[in-house]
C-alpha cells in the first residue's frame, strides 16, 4: 500500500529518515626503481634509467599531485624528460593532474653519471607517500678507474756499449672501471740515448716519436 506520513504530532511516529554514505577519497602513492638496480656499482659516464610509478587508488584525484625527484651531485638529467615533467638543476617535478583516474602512471627518464662523480649517488622521489613494500630512494656507488704504470728494460749486454739497442717496455693496466680522461705517459731519454722511432709499438696509444716520448691513452679505455 501507499505509506504516508501520519498526522504531525502523533506519538511514536516520525516523518524523517537519515541516509549515511561514505565518500571514497583518492590516495596517491609513489615508488621508484632503477636500471641497473639500486645498490649496483656504476662508472663515470654511464647512464642510469629510472622509473617513477605513481599509484592512484580509491577514486580519481580531485587536485593535482606534484612529485619531486632530486638527483644527488654527480648525476645529470638526460633530455628529453618524460611528458608532464620539468627540471630545474637536479630537481625534476612531475605532475599528476586533477582527475587522474585510479591506476598506475609511470615516468621514465635517464640520468648520466658525471666525469667528476664520487662516493654514492642517491636519488629520492617525494610528494606522495611511498607505496607499501616499495622504495622511493635509489643509490649507486661509483667505481673509479685505477691506472697502474710500470717500466722494464732489456739490454743485449751489461754494461751496455755504444750502438747497443736497449728495449724499453711501458705497461699500463687499467682496472675497476673505464678511464674518464686521457692518460698521458712521458718518458724522457737520458744523455747518451737516442730514440729509435721505428721501434715504437703502441697499438692503444698515440705517441709523438720524439724525445721526450709522449704517449696518450684515450678516455674510455676499458678494463
PDB file of C-alpha atoms in Angstrom:
ATOM      1  CA  UNK A   1       0.000   0.000   0.000  1.00  0.00           C
ATOM      2  CA  UNK A   2       0.821   3.613  -0.007  1.00  0.00           C
ATOM      3  CA  UNK A   3       2.843   4.541   3.099  1.00  0.00           C
ATOM      4  CA  UNK A   4       2.112   8.089   4.136  1.00  0.00           C
ATOM      5  CA  UNK A   5       3.345  10.230   6.955  1.00  0.00           C
ATOM      6  CA  UNK A   6       0.819  10.250   9.812  1.00  0.00           C
ATOM      7  CA  UNK A   7      -0.566  13.444  11.160  1.00  0.00           C
ATOM      8  CA  UNK A   8       2.161  15.573  12.682  1.00  0.00           C
ATOM      9  CA  UNK A   9       2.426  15.123  16.389  1.00  0.00           C
ATOM     10  CA  UNK A  10       1.191  11.515  16.521  1.00  0.00           C
ATOM     11  CA  UNK A  11       3.089   9.857  19.382  1.00  0.00           C
ATOM     12  CA  UNK A  12       5.789   7.361  18.276  1.00  0.00           C
ATOM     13  CA  UNK A  13       5.652   8.389  14.661  1.00  0.00           C
ATOM     14  CA  UNK A  14       8.340  10.165  12.591  1.00  0.00           C
ATOM     15  CA  UNK A  15       8.357  11.579   9.094  1.00  0.00           C
ATOM     16  CA  UNK A  16      12.186  11.941   8.803  1.00  0.00           C
ATOM     17  CA  UNK A  17      14.855   9.481   7.714  1.00  0.00           C
ATOM     18  CA  UNK A  18      18.686   9.500   7.736  1.00  0.00           C
ATOM     19  CA  UNK A  19      20.822   8.149   4.893  1.00  0.00           C
ATOM     20  CA  UNK A  20      24.516   7.505   5.682  1.00  0.00           C
ATOM     21  CA  UNK A  21      27.035   7.325   2.817  1.00  0.00           C
ATOM     22  CA  UNK A  22      30.834   7.081   2.710  1.00  0.00           C
ATOM     23  CA  UNK A  23      32.822   9.335   0.388  1.00  0.00           C
ATOM     24  CA  UNK A  24      35.816   7.472  -1.056  1.00  0.00           C
ATOM     25  CA  UNK A  25      38.907   9.664  -1.050  1.00  0.00           C
ATOM     26  CA  UNK A  26      41.700   9.280  -3.603  1.00  0.00           C
ATOM     27  CA  UNK A  27      45.069   8.055  -2.320  1.00  0.00           C
ATOM     28  CA  UNK A  28      48.286   8.681  -4.256  1.00  0.00           C
ATOM     29  CA  UNK A  29      51.454   6.713  -3.552  1.00  0.00           C
ATOM     30  CA  UNK A  30      54.743   6.570  -5.417  1.00  0.00           C
ATOM     31  CA  UNK A  31      57.629   4.155  -5.911  1.00  0.00           C
ATOM     32  CA  UNK A  32      60.998   4.366  -7.642  1.00  0.00           C
ATOM     33  CA  UNK A  33      63.205   1.795  -9.378  1.00  0.00           C
ATOM     34  CA  UNK A  34      66.431   1.986 -11.357  1.00  0.00           C
ATOM     35  CA  UNK A  35      68.329   0.065 -14.025  1.00  0.00           C
ATOM     36  CA  UNK A  36      70.962  -1.006 -13.095  1.00  0.00           C
ATOM     37  CA  UNK A  37      69.239  -1.840  -9.824  1.00  0.00           C
ATOM     38  CA  UNK A  38      69.746   0.236  -6.707  1.00  0.00           C
ATOM     39  CA  UNK A  39      72.926  -0.846  -4.938  1.00  0.00           C
ATOM     40  CA  UNK A  40      74.725  -1.731  -8.173  1.00  0.00           C
ATOM     41  CA  UNK A  41      78.068  -0.035  -8.795  1.00  0.00           C
ATOM     42  CA  UNK A  42      78.256   2.362 -11.759  1.00  0.00           C
ATOM     43  CA  UNK A  43      81.059   4.097 -13.641  1.00  0.00           C
ATOM     44  CA  UNK A  44      81.588   7.697 -14.638  1.00  0.00           C
ATOM     45  CA  UNK A  45      79.946   8.409 -17.990  1.00  0.00           C
ATOM     46  CA  UNK A  46      77.392   5.625 -17.533  1.00  0.00           C
ATOM     47  CA  UNK A  47      73.650   6.266 -17.777  1.00  0.00           C
ATOM     48  CA  UNK A  48      71.111   5.083 -15.219  1.00  0.00           C
ATOM     49  CA  UNK A  49      67.450   4.559 -16.170  1.00  0.00           C
ATOM     50  CA  UNK A  50      64.847   5.478 -13.559  1.00  0.00           C
ATOM     51  CA  UNK A  51      61.126   4.734 -13.330  1.00  0.00           C
ATOM     52  CA  UNK A  52      58.704   6.587 -11.074  1.00  0.00           C
ATOM     53  CA  UNK A  53      55.410   4.747 -10.602  1.00  0.00           C
ATOM     54  CA  UNK A  54      52.528   6.770  -9.168  1.00  0.00           C
ATOM     55  CA  UNK A  55      49.542   4.738  -7.992  1.00  0.00           C
ATOM     56  CA  UNK A  56      46.089   6.299  -7.603  1.00  0.00           C
ATOM     57  CA  UNK A  57      43.635   4.223  -5.572  1.00  0.00           C
ATOM     58  CA  UNK A  58      40.147   4.736  -4.132  1.00  0.00           C
ATOM     59  CA  UNK A  59      38.949   7.360  -6.570  1.00  0.00           C
ATOM     60  CA  UNK A  60      40.177   9.748  -9.239  1.00  0.00           C
ATOM     61  CA  UNK A  61      42.234  12.642  -7.925  1.00  0.00           C
ATOM     62  CA  UNK A  62      40.442  15.920  -7.247  1.00  0.00           C
ATOM     63  CA  UNK A  63      43.581  18.060  -7.012  1.00  0.00           C
ATOM     64  CA  UNK A  64      46.920  17.943  -8.793  1.00  0.00           C
ATOM     65  CA  UNK A  65      49.764  15.994  -7.224  1.00  0.00           C
ATOM     66  CA  UNK A  66      53.357  17.063  -7.863  1.00  0.00           C
ATOM     67  CA  UNK A  67      56.111  14.502  -7.472  1.00  0.00           C
ATOM     68  CA  UNK A  68      59.594  15.894  -6.869  1.00  0.00           C
ATOM     69  CA  UNK A  69      62.610  13.811  -7.827  1.00  0.00           C
ATOM     70  CA  UNK A  70      66.009  15.087  -6.657  1.00  0.00           C
ATOM     71  CA  UNK A  71      69.308  13.851  -8.074  1.00  0.00           C
ATOM     72  CA  UNK A  72      72.427  13.972  -5.933  1.00  0.00           C
ATOM     73  CA  UNK A  73      75.602  15.708  -7.095  1.00  0.00           C
ATOM     74  CA  UNK A  74      77.330  13.593  -9.720  1.00  0.00           C
ATOM     75  CA  UNK A  75      74.147  12.943 -11.706  1.00  0.00           C
ATOM     76  CA  UNK A  76      72.723  14.980 -14.586  1.00  0.00           C
ATOM     77  CA  UNK A  77      69.373  14.559 -16.333  1.00  0.00           C
ATOM     78  CA  UNK A  78      69.379  13.243 -19.886  1.00  0.00           C
ATOM     79  CA  UNK A  79      66.813  15.003 -22.026  1.00  0.00           C
ATOM     80  CA  UNK A  80      64.100  14.708 -23.153  1.00  0.00           C
ATOM     81  CA  UNK A  81      62.285  14.348 -19.850  1.00  0.00           C
ATOM     82  CA  UNK A  82      59.026  12.363 -19.701  1.00  0.00           C
ATOM     83  CA  UNK A  83      55.761  14.122 -20.542  1.00  0.00           C
ATOM     84  CA  UNK A  84      54.400  16.051 -17.594  1.00  0.00           C
ATOM     85  CA  UNK A  85      57.848  16.651 -16.074  1.00  0.00           C
ATOM     86  CA  UNK A  86      60.128  19.672 -15.926  1.00  0.00           C
ATOM     87  CA  UNK A  87      63.574  20.073 -14.384  1.00  0.00           C
ATOM     88  CA  UNK A  88      65.444  22.853 -12.647  1.00  0.00           C
ATOM     89  CA  UNK A  89      69.025  21.911 -11.945  1.00  0.00           C
ATOM     90  CA  UNK A  90      68.950  18.444 -10.394  1.00  0.00           C
ATOM     91  CA  UNK A  91      65.304  18.663  -9.329  1.00  0.00           C
ATOM     92  CA  UNK A  92      62.592  17.215 -11.584  1.00  0.00           C
ATOM     93  CA  UNK A  93      58.888  17.865 -10.963  1.00  0.00           C
ATOM     94  CA  UNK A  94      56.238  15.588 -12.457  1.00  0.00           C
ATOM     95  CA  UNK A  95      52.529  16.392 -12.177  1.00  0.00           C
ATOM     96  CA  UNK A  96      49.513  14.142 -11.924  1.00  0.00           C
ATOM     97  CA  UNK A  97      46.669  16.479 -12.904  1.00  0.00           C
ATOM     98  CA  UNK A  98      43.354  16.628 -11.089  1.00  0.00           C
ATOM     99  CA  UNK A  99      41.060  13.927 -12.413  1.00  0.00           C
ATOM    100  CA  UNK A 100      43.809  11.323 -12.799  1.00  0.00           C
ATOM    101  CA  UNK A 101      41.980   8.001 -12.809  1.00  0.00           C
ATOM    102  CA  UNK A 102      42.557   5.062 -10.493  1.00  0.00           C
ATOM    103  CA  UNK A 103      45.564   3.044 -11.635  1.00  0.00           C
ATOM    104  CA  UNK A 104      49.282   3.462 -12.264  1.00  0.00           C
ATOM    105  CA  UNK A 105      51.100   6.146 -14.149  1.00  0.00           C
ATOM    106  CA  UNK A 106      54.822   5.832 -14.880  1.00  0.00           C
ATOM    107  CA  UNK A 107      57.510   8.403 -15.615  1.00  0.00           C
ATOM    108  CA  UNK A 108      60.681   7.036 -17.253  1.00  0.00           C
ATOM    109  CA  UNK A 109      63.871   9.058 -17.578  1.00  0.00           C
ATOM    110  CA  UNK A 110      67.662   8.770 -17.588  1.00  0.00           C
ATOM    111  CA  UNK A 111      70.494  10.430 -15.702  1.00  0.00           C
ATOM    112  CA  UNK A 112      74.189  10.315 -16.583  1.00  0.00           C
ATOM    113  CA  UNK A 113      76.997   9.832 -14.083  1.00  0.00           C
ATOM    114  CA  UNK A 114      79.263  12.876 -14.417  1.00  0.00           C
ATOM    115  CA  UNK A 115      83.012  12.716 -15.048  1.00  0.00           C
ATOM    116  CA  UNK A 116      83.662  14.021 -11.517  1.00  0.00           C
ATOM    117  CA  UNK A 117      81.229  11.759  -9.632  1.00  0.00           C
ATOM    118  CA  UNK A 118      82.486  10.127  -6.447  1.00  0.00           C
ATOM    119  CA  UNK A 119      81.055   8.233  -3.500  1.00  0.00           C
ATOM    120  CA  UNK A 120      77.472   7.014  -3.667  1.00  0.00           C
ATOM    121  CA  UNK A 121      74.833   8.590  -5.895  1.00  0.00           C
ATOM    122  CA  UNK A 122      71.425   8.804  -4.233  1.00  0.00           C
ATOM    123  CA  UNK A 123      68.122   9.731  -5.788  1.00  0.00           C
ATOM    124  CA  UNK A 124      64.851  10.327  -3.897  1.00  0.00           C
ATOM    125  CA  UNK A 125      61.282  10.980  -5.007  1.00  0.00           C
ATOM    126  CA  UNK A 126      58.870  12.876  -2.744  1.00  0.00           C
ATOM    127  CA  UNK A 127      55.420  14.455  -2.964  1.00  0.00           C
ATOM    128  CA  UNK A 128      53.387  11.371  -2.065  1.00  0.00           C
ATOM    129  CA  UNK A 129      53.527   8.519   0.412  1.00  0.00           C
ATOM    130  CA  UNK A 130      55.880   5.744  -0.627  1.00  0.00           C
ATOM    131  CA  UNK A 131      53.998   2.712  -1.943  1.00  0.00           C
ATOM    132  CA  UNK A 132      53.874  -0.077   0.645  1.00  0.00           C
ATOM    133  CA  UNK A 133      56.656  -2.584   0.123  1.00  0.00           C
ATOM    134  CA  UNK A 134      58.420  -0.367  -2.405  1.00  0.00           C
ATOM    135  CA  UNK A 135      61.274   2.134  -2.234  1.00  0.00           C
ATOM    136  CA  UNK A 136      61.412   5.824  -3.019  1.00  0.00           C
ATOM    137  CA  UNK A 137      65.205   6.148  -2.862  1.00  0.00           C
ATOM    138  CA  UNK A 138      67.893   4.584  -5.036  1.00  0.00           C
ATOM    139  CA  UNK A 139      71.644   4.504  -4.505  1.00  0.00           C
ATOM    140  CA  UNK A 140      74.585   3.602  -6.753  1.00  0.00           C
ATOM    141  CA  UNK A 141      78.213   3.537  -5.594  1.00  0.00           C
ATOM    142  CA  UNK A 142      80.650   4.991  -8.126  1.00  0.00           C
ATOM    143  CA  UNK A 143      83.601   2.802  -9.100  1.00  0.00           C
ATOM    144  CA  UNK A 144      86.670   4.803 -10.125  1.00  0.00           C
ATOM    145  CA  UNK A 145      89.349   3.543 -12.531  1.00  0.00           C
ATOM    146  CA  UNK A 146      92.778   2.604 -11.260  1.00  0.00           C
ATOM    147  CA  UNK A 147      95.684   3.155 -13.657  1.00  0.00           C
ATOM    148  CA  UNK A 148      98.950   1.376 -12.799  1.00  0.00           C
ATOM    149  CA  UNK A 149     102.216   2.068 -14.670  1.00  0.00           C
ATOM    150  CA  UNK A 150     105.385   0.018 -14.831  1.00  0.00           C
ATOM    151  CA  UNK A 151     108.574   0.089 -16.912  1.00  0.00           C
ATOM    152  CA  UNK A 152     111.147  -2.567 -17.771  1.00  0.00           C
ATOM    153  CA  UNK A 153     114.295  -2.698 -19.920  1.00  0.00           C
ATOM    154  CA  UNK A 154     116.186  -5.395 -21.780  1.00  0.00           C
ATOM    155  CA  UNK A 155     119.768  -4.761 -22.960  1.00  0.00           C
ATOM    156  CA  UNK A 156     121.883  -7.098 -25.113  1.00  0.00           C
ATOM    157  CA  UNK A 157     124.703  -6.973 -22.567  1.00  0.00           C
ATOM    158  CA  UNK A 158     125.680  -5.477 -19.246  1.00  0.00           C
ATOM    159  CA  UNK A 159     127.092  -2.934 -19.199  1.00  0.00           C
ATOM    160  CA  UNK A 160     125.652  -1.625 -22.451  1.00  0.00           C
ATOM    161  CA  UNK A 161     128.027  -0.491 -25.158  1.00  0.00           C
ATOM    162  CA  UNK A 162     127.884   2.072 -27.933  1.00  0.00           C
ATOM    163  CA  UNK A 163     125.314   1.189 -30.626  1.00  0.00           C
ATOM    164  CA  UNK A 164     123.590  -1.348 -28.396  1.00  0.00           C
ATOM    165  CA  UNK A 165     119.834  -1.151 -28.586  1.00  0.00           C
ATOM    166  CA  UNK A 166     118.001  -1.251 -25.278  1.00  0.00           C
ATOM    167  CA  UNK A 167     114.369  -2.279 -25.443  1.00  0.00           C
ATOM    168  CA  UNK A 168     112.090  -0.465 -23.014  1.00  0.00           C
ATOM    169  CA  UNK A 169     108.561  -1.583 -22.236  1.00  0.00           C
ATOM    170  CA  UNK A 170     105.982   0.671 -20.631  1.00  0.00           C
ATOM    171  CA  UNK A 171     102.986  -1.174 -19.246  1.00  0.00           C
ATOM    172  CA  UNK A 172      99.691   0.428 -18.288  1.00  0.00           C
ATOM    173  CA  UNK A 173      96.998  -1.595 -16.536  1.00  0.00           C
ATOM    174  CA  UNK A 174      93.501  -0.144 -16.154  1.00  0.00           C
ATOM    175  CA  UNK A 175      91.312  -1.840 -13.558  1.00  0.00           C
ATOM    176  CA  UNK A 176      87.936  -1.398 -11.838  1.00  0.00           C
ATOM    177  CA  UNK A 177      86.381   0.933 -14.430  1.00  0.00           C
ATOM    178  CA  UNK A 178      86.894   2.674 -17.762  1.00  0.00           C
ATOM    179  CA  UNK A 179      89.114   5.736 -17.817  1.00  0.00           C
ATOM    180  CA  UNK A 180      87.245   9.032 -17.954  1.00  0.00           C
ATOM    181  CA  UNK A 181      90.126  11.261 -19.003  1.00  0.00           C
ATOM    182  CA  UNK A 182      93.184  10.979 -21.224  1.00  0.00           C
ATOM    183  CA  UNK A 183      96.107   9.139 -19.623  1.00  0.00           C
ATOM    184  CA  UNK A 184      99.447  10.687 -20.646  1.00  0.00           C
ATOM    185  CA  UNK A 185     102.813   8.961 -20.294  1.00  0.00           C
ATOM    186  CA  UNK A 186     106.013  10.984 -20.657  1.00  0.00           C
ATOM    187  CA  UNK A 187     109.290   9.061 -20.983  1.00  0.00           C
ATOM    188  CA  UNK A 188     112.469  11.129 -21.177  1.00  0.00           C
ATOM    189  CA  UNK A 189     115.634   9.532 -22.539  1.00  0.00           C
ATOM    190  CA  UNK A 190     118.777  10.391 -20.656  1.00  0.00           C
ATOM    191  CA  UNK A 191     122.051  11.655 -22.113  1.00  0.00           C
ATOM    192  CA  UNK A 192     123.693   9.081 -24.363  1.00  0.00           C
ATOM    193  CA  UNK A 193     120.419   7.576 -25.550  1.00  0.00           C
ATOM    194  CA  UNK A 194     118.745   8.135 -28.894  1.00  0.00           C
ATOM    195  CA  UNK A 195     115.180   7.130 -29.704  1.00  0.00           C
ATOM    196  CA  UNK A 196     114.720   4.531 -32.440  1.00  0.00           C
ATOM    197  CA  UNK A 197     111.374   5.734 -33.769  1.00  0.00           C
ATOM    198  CA  UNK A 198     110.771   2.631 -35.873  1.00  0.00           C
ATOM    199  CA  UNK A 199     110.794   0.524 -32.721  1.00  0.00           C
ATOM    200  CA  UNK A 200     107.752   2.192 -31.166  1.00  0.00           C
ATOM    201  CA  UNK A 201     104.859  -0.246 -30.867  1.00  0.00           C
ATOM    202  CA  UNK A 202     101.852   1.131 -29.015  1.00  0.00           C
ATOM    203  CA  UNK A 203      98.576  -0.132 -30.534  1.00  0.00           C
ATOM    204  CA  UNK A 204      96.292   1.564 -27.994  1.00  0.00           C
ATOM    205  CA  UNK A 205      98.358   4.714 -27.554  1.00  0.00           C
ATOM    206  CA  UNK A 206      99.106   7.739 -29.660  1.00  0.00           C
ATOM    207  CA  UNK A 207     102.817   8.642 -29.451  1.00  0.00           C
ATOM    208  CA  UNK A 208     104.857  11.589 -30.754  1.00  0.00           C
ATOM    209  CA  UNK A 209     108.048   9.661 -31.744  1.00  0.00           C
ATOM    210  CA  UNK A 210     110.363  12.228 -30.155  1.00  0.00           C
ATOM    211  CA  UNK A 211     112.393  12.718 -27.005  1.00  0.00           C
ATOM    212  CA  UNK A 212     110.751  13.050 -24.544  1.00  0.00           C
ATOM    213  CA  UNK A 213     108.404  10.335 -25.746  1.00  0.00           C
ATOM    214  CA  UNK A 214     104.798  11.308 -25.012  1.00  0.00           C
ATOM    215  CA  UNK A 215     102.089   8.661 -25.388  1.00  0.00           C
ATOM    216  CA  UNK A 216      98.406   9.188 -24.667  1.00  0.00           C
ATOM    217  CA  UNK A 217      95.716   6.639 -23.859  1.00  0.00           C
ATOM    218  CA  UNK A 218      92.233   7.888 -24.789  1.00  0.00           C
ATOM    219  CA  UNK A 219      89.412   8.319 -22.287  1.00  0.00           C
ATOM    220  CA  UNK A 220      87.015   5.402 -22.172  1.00  0.00           C
ATOM    221  CA  UNK A 221      89.710   2.737 -22.198  1.00  0.00           C
ATOM    222  CA  UNK A 222      88.159  -0.380 -20.762  1.00  0.00           C
ATOM    223  CA  UNK A 223      89.500  -2.746 -18.151  1.00  0.00           C
TER     224      UNK A 223
END
